[in-house]
PDB file of C-alpha atoms in Angstrom:
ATOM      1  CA  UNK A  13       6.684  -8.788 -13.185  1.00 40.00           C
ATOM      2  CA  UNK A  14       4.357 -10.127 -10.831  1.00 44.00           C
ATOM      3  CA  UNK A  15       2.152 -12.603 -11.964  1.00 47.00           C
ATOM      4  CA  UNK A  16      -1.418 -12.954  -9.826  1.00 49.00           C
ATOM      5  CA  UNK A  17      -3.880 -15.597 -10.525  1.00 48.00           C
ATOM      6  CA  UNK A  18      -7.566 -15.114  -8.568  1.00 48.00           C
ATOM      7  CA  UNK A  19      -8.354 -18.750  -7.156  1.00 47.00           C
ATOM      8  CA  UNK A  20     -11.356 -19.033  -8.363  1.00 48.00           C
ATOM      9  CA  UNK A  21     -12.773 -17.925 -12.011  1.00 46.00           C
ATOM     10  CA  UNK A  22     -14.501 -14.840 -12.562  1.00 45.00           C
ATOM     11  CA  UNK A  23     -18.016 -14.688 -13.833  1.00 46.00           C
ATOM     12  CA  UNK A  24     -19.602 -12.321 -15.890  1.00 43.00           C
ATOM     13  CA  UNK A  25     -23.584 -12.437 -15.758  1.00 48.00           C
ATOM     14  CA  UNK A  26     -23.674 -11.993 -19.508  1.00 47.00           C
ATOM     15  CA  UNK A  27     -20.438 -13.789 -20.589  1.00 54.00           C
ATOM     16  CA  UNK A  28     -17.249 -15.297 -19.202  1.00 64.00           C
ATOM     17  CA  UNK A  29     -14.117 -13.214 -19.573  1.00 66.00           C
ATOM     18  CA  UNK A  30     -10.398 -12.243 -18.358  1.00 67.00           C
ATOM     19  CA  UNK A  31      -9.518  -9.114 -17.348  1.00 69.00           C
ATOM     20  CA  UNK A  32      -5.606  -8.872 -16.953  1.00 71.00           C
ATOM     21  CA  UNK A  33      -3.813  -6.666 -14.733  1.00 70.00           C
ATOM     22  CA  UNK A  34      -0.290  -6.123 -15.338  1.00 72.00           C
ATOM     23  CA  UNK A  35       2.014  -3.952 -12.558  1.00 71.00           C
ATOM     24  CA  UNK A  36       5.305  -3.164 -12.386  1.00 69.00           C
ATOM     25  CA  UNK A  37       7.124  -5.923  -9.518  1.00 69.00           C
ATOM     26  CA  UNK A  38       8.236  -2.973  -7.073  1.00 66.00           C
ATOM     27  CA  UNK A  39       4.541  -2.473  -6.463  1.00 66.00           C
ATOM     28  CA  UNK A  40       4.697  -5.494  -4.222  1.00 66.00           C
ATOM     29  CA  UNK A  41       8.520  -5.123  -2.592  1.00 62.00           C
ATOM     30  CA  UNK A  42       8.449  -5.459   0.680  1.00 58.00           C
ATOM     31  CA  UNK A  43       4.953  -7.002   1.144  1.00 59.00           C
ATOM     32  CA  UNK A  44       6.106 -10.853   1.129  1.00 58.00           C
ATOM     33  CA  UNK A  45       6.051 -11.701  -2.422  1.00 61.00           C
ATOM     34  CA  UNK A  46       9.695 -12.352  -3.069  1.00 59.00           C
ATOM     35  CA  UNK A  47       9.690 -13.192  -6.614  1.00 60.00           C
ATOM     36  CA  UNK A  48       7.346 -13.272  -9.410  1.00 61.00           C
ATOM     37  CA  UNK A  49       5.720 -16.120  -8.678  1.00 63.00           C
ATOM     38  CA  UNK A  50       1.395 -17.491  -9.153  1.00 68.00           C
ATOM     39  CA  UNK A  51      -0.765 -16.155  -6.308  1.00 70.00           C
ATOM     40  CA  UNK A  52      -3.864 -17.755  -5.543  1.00 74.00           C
ATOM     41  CA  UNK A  53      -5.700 -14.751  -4.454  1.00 77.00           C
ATOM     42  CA  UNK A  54      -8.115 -14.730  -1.530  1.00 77.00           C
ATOM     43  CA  UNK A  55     -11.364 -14.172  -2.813  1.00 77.00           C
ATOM     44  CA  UNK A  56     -13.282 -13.656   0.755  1.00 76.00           C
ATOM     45  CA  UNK A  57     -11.221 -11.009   1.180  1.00 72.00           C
ATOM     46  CA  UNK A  58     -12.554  -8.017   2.210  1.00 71.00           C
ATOM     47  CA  UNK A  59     -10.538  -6.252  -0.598  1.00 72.00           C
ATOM     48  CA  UNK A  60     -11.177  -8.632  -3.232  1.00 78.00           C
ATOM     49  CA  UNK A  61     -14.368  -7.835  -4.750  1.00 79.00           C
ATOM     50  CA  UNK A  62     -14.211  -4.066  -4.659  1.00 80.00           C
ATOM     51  CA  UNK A  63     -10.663  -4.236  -6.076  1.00 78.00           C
ATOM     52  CA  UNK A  64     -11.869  -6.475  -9.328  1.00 80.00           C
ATOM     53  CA  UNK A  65     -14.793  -3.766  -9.556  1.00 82.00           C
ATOM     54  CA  UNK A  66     -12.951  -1.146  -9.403  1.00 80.00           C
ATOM     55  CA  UNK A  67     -10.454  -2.326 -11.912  1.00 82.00           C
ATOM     56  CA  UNK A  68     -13.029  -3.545 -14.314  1.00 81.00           C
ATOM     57  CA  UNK A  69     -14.459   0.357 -14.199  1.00 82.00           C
ATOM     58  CA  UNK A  70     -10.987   1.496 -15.105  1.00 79.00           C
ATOM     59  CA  UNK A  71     -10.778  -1.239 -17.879  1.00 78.00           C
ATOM     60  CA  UNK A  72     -14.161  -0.650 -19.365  1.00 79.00           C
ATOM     61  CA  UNK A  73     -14.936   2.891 -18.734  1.00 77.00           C
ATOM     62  CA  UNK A  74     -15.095   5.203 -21.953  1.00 74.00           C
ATOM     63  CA  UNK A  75     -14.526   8.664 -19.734  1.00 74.00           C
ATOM     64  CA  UNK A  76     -12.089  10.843 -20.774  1.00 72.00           C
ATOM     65  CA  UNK A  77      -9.538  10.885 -17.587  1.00 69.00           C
ATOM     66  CA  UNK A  78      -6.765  13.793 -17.492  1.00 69.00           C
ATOM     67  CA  UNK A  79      -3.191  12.553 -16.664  1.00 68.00           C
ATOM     68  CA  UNK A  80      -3.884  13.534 -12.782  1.00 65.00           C
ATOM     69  CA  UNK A  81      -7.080  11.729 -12.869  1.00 72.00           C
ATOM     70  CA  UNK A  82      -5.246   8.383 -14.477  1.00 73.00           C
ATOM     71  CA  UNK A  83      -2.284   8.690 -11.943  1.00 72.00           C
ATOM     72  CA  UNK A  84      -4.743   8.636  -9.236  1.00 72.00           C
ATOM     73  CA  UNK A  85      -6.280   5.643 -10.339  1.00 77.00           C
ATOM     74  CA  UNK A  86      -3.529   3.872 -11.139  1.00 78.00           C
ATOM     75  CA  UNK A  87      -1.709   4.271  -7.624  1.00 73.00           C
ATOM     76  CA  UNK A  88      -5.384   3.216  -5.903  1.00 75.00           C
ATOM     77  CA  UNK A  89      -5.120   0.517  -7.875  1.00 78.00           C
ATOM     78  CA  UNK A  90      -1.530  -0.427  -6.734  1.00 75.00           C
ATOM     79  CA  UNK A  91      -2.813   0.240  -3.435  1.00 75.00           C
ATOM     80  CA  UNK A  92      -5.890  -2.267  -3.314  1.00 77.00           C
ATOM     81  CA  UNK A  93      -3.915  -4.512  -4.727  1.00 78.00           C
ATOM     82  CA  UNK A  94      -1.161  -4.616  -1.868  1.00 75.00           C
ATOM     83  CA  UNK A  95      -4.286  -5.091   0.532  1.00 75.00           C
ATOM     84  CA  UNK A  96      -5.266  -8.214  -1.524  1.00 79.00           C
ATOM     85  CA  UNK A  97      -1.966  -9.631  -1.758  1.00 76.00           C
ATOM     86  CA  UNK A  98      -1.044  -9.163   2.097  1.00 73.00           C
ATOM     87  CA  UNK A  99      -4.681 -10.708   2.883  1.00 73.00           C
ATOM     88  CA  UNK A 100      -4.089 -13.843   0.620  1.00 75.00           C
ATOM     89  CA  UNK A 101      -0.536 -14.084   1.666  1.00 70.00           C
ATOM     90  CA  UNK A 102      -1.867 -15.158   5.385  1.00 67.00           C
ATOM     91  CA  UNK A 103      -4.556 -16.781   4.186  1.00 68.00           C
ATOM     92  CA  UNK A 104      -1.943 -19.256   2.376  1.00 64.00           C
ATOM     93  CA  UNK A 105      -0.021 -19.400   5.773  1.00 56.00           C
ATOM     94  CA  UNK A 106       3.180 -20.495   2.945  1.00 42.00           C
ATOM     95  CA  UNK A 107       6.107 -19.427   3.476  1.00 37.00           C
ATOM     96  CA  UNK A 108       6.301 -15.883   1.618  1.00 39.00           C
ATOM     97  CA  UNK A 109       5.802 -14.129   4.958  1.00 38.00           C
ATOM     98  CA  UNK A 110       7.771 -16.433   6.903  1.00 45.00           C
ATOM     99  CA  UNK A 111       7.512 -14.219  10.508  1.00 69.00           C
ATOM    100  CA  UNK A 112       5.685 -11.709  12.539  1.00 81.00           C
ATOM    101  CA  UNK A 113       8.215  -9.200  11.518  1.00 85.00           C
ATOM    102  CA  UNK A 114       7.553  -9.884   7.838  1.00 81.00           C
ATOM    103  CA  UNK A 115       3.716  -9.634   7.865  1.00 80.00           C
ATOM    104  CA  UNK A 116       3.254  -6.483  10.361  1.00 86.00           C
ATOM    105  CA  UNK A 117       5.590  -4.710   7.245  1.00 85.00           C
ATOM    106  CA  UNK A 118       3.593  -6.293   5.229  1.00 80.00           C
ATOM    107  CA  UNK A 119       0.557  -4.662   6.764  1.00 84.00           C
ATOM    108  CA  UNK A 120       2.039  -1.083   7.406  1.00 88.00           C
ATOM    109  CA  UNK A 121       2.666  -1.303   3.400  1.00 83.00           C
ATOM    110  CA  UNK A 122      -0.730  -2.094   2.449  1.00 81.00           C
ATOM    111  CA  UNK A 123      -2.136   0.667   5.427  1.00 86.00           C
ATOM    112  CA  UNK A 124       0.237   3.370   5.124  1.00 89.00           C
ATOM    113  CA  UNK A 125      -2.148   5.857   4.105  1.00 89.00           C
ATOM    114  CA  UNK A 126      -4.611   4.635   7.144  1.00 90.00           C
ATOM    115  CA  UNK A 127      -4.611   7.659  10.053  1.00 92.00           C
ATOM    116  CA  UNK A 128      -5.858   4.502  12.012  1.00 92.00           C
ATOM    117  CA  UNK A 129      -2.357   2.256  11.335  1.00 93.00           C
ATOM    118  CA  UNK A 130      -1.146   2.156  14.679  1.00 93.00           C
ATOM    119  CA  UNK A 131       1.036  -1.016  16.601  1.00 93.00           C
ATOM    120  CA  UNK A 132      -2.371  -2.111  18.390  1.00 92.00           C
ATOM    121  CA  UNK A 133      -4.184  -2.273  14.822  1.00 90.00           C
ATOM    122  CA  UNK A 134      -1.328  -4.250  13.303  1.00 89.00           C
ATOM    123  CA  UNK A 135      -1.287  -6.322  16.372  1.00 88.00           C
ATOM    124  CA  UNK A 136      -4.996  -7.295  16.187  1.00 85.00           C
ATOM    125  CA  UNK A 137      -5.098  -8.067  12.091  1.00 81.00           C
ATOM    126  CA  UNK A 138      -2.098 -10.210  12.821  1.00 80.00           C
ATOM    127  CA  UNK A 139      -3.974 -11.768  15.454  1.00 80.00           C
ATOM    128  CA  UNK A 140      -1.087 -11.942  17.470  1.00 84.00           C
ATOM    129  CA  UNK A 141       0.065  -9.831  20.933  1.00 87.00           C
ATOM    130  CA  UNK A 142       1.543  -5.924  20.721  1.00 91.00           C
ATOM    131  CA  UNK A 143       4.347  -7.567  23.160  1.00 90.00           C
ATOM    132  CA  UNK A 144       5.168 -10.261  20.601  1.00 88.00           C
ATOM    133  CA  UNK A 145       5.795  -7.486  17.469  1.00 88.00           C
ATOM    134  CA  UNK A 146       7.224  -4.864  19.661  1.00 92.00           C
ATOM    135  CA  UNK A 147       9.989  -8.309  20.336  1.00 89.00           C
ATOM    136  CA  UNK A 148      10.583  -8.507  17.124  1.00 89.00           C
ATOM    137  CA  UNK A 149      10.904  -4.736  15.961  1.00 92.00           C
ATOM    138  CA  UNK A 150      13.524  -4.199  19.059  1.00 92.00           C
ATOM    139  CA  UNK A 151      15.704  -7.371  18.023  1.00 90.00           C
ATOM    140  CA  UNK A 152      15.997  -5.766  14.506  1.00 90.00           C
ATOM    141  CA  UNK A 153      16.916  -2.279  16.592  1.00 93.00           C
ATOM    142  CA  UNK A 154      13.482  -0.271  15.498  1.00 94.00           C
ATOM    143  CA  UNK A 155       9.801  -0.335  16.975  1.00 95.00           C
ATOM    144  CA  UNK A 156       6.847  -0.569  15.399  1.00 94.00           C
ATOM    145  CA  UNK A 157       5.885   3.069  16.218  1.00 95.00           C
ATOM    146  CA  UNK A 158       9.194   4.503  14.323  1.00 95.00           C
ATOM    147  CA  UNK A 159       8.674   1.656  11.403  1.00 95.00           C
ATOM    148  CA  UNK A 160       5.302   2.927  10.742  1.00 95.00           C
ATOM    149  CA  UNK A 161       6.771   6.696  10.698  1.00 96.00           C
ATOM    150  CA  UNK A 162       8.961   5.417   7.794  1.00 94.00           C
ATOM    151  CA  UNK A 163       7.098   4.073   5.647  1.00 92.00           C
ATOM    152  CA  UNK A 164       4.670   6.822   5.868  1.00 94.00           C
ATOM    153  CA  UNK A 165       7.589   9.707   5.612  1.00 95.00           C
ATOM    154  CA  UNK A 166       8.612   7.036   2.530  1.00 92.00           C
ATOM    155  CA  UNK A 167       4.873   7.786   0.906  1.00 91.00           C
ATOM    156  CA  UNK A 168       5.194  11.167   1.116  1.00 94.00           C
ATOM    157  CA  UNK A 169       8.742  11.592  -0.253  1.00 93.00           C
ATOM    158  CA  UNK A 170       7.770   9.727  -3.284  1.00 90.00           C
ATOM    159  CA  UNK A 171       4.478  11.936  -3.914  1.00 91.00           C
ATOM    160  CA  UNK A 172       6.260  15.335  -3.313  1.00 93.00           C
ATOM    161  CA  UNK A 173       9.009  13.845  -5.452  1.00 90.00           C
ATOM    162  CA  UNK A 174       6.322  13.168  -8.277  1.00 89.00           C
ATOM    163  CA  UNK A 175       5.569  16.116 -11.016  1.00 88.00           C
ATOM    164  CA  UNK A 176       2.176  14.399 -11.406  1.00 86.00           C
ATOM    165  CA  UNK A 177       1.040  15.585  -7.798  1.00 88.00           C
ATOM    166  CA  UNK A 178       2.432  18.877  -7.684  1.00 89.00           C
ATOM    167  CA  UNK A 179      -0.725  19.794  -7.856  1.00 89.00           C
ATOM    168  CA  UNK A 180      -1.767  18.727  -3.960  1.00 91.00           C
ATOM    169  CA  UNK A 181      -0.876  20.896  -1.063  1.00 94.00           C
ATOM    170  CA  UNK A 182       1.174  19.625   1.817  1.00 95.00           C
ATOM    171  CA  UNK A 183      -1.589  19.098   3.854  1.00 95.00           C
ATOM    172  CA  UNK A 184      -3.307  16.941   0.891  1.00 94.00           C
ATOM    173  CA  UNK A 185       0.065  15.173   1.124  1.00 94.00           C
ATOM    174  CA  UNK A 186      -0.327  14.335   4.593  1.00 95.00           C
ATOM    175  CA  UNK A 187      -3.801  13.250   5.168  1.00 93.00           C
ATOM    176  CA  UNK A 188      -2.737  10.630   1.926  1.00 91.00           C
ATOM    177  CA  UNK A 189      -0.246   9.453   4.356  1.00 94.00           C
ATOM    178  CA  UNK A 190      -2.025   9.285   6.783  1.00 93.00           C
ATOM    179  CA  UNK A 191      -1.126  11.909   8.925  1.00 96.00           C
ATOM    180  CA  UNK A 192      -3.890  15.028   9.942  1.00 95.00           C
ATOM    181  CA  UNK A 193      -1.984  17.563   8.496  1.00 96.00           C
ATOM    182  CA  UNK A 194       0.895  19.452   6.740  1.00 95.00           C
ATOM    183  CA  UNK A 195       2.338  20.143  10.618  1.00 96.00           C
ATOM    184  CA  UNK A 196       2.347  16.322  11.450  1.00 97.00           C
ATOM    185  CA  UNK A 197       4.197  15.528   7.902  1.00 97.00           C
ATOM    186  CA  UNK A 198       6.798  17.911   9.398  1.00 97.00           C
ATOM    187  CA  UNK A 199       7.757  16.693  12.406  1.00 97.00           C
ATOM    188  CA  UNK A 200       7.414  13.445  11.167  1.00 97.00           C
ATOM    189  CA  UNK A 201      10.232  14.101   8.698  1.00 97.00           C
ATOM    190  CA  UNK A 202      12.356  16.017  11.266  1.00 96.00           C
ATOM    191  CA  UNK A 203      12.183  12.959  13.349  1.00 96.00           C
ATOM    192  CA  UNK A 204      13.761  10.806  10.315  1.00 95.00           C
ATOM    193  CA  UNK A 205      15.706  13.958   9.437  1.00 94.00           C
ATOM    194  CA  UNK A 206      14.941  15.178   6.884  1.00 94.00           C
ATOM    195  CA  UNK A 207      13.999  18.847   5.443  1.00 94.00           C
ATOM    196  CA  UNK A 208      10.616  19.866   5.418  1.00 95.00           C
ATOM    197  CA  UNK A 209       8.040  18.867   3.014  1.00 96.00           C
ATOM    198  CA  UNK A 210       8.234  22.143   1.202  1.00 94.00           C
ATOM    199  CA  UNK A 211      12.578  21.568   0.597  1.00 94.00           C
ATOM    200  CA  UNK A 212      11.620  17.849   0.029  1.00 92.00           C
ATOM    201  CA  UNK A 213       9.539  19.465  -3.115  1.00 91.00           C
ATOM    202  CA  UNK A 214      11.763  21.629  -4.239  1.00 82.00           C
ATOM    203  CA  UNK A 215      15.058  19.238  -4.389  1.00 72.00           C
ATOM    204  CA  UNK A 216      15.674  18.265  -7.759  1.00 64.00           C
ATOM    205  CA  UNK A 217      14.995  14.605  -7.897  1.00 55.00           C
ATOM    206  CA  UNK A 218      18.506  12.284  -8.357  1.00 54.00           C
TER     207      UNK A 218
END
């Protein structure tokens, strides 16, 4: 279990209170956070803010949400908070992304549903040089281009994969992975070889 601790307190306007969020610890593998450990998040980050008000609206809300509808919000949830944790992460400059290597998949993890995620993006919110990550993808016998294919094919395996969106088409699928369509998804997943996102669906799950 991850445990996260905002850095500052949170202020109500007509009382002080604590809103807890609890996530499974594989929400944050392979974004820098190597064990469960206190997180002083970054509170100027761009994320920040709409995360908490998002997640007090799912906290306090009285709506009546079908399953779909609370899936949904859960994995947006999940997904903000990546963003947050990557930002305060480098903020902290400590040693939980220890390299260039380690943040950029730290990034392509919080991004992977962006259509905009490209080397050149990851580059400039790393304020660091394309040349300098493409280094460090080659010495570990990738590049960035194919690492961002994975973790996107990765996304999509685990949502075809999941009863709770059989409900979305294969083009749906894509565009949530950031791809423009179901014909992208494909040859995305023949480059990593795999069957198409239709046989991906149907496999029974092991």
């Amino acid at each position: 279990m991850a445990t996260i601790a905002p850095a500052a307190p949170v202020q109500a306007h007509a009382a002080r209170c604590h809103l807890v969020l609890t996530f499974p610890a594989q929400v944050l593998h392979g974004v820098g956070v190597d064990a469960p450990v206190p997180l002083p998040l970054d509170v100027h980050s761009a994320l920040f803010w709409p995360f908490l008000t998002f997640a007090w609206s799912c906290a306090t809300s009285g709506d009546r949400h079908t399953g779909l509808t609370l899936y949904f919000m859960e994995r947006l949830l999940q997904e903000m908070l990546v963003g947050v944790v990557v930002s305060s992460l480098r903020s902290q400059g400590g040693p939980a992304v220890s390299d260039v290597y380690s943040a950029a998949l730290s990034v392509i993890a919080a991004r992977v549903g962006d259509p905009d995620l490209r080397a050149a993006s990851v580059a400039a919110e790393l304020n660091t040089s394309i040349r300098t990550l493409q280094r460090q993808f080659s010495s570990r016998g990738t590049t960035m281009d194919r690492s961002i294919r994975r973790a996107r094919v990765a996304h999509a395996v685990s949502l075809l994969e999941d009863p709770a969106y059989a409900a979305l088409s294969i083009d749906q699928i894509g565009h949530a992975c950031g791809l423009a369509n179901g014909s992208s998804l494909a040859r995305a997943f023949a480059a990593e070889g795999l069957a198409s996102p239709s046989a991906v669906r149907r496999l029974p799950v092991q």
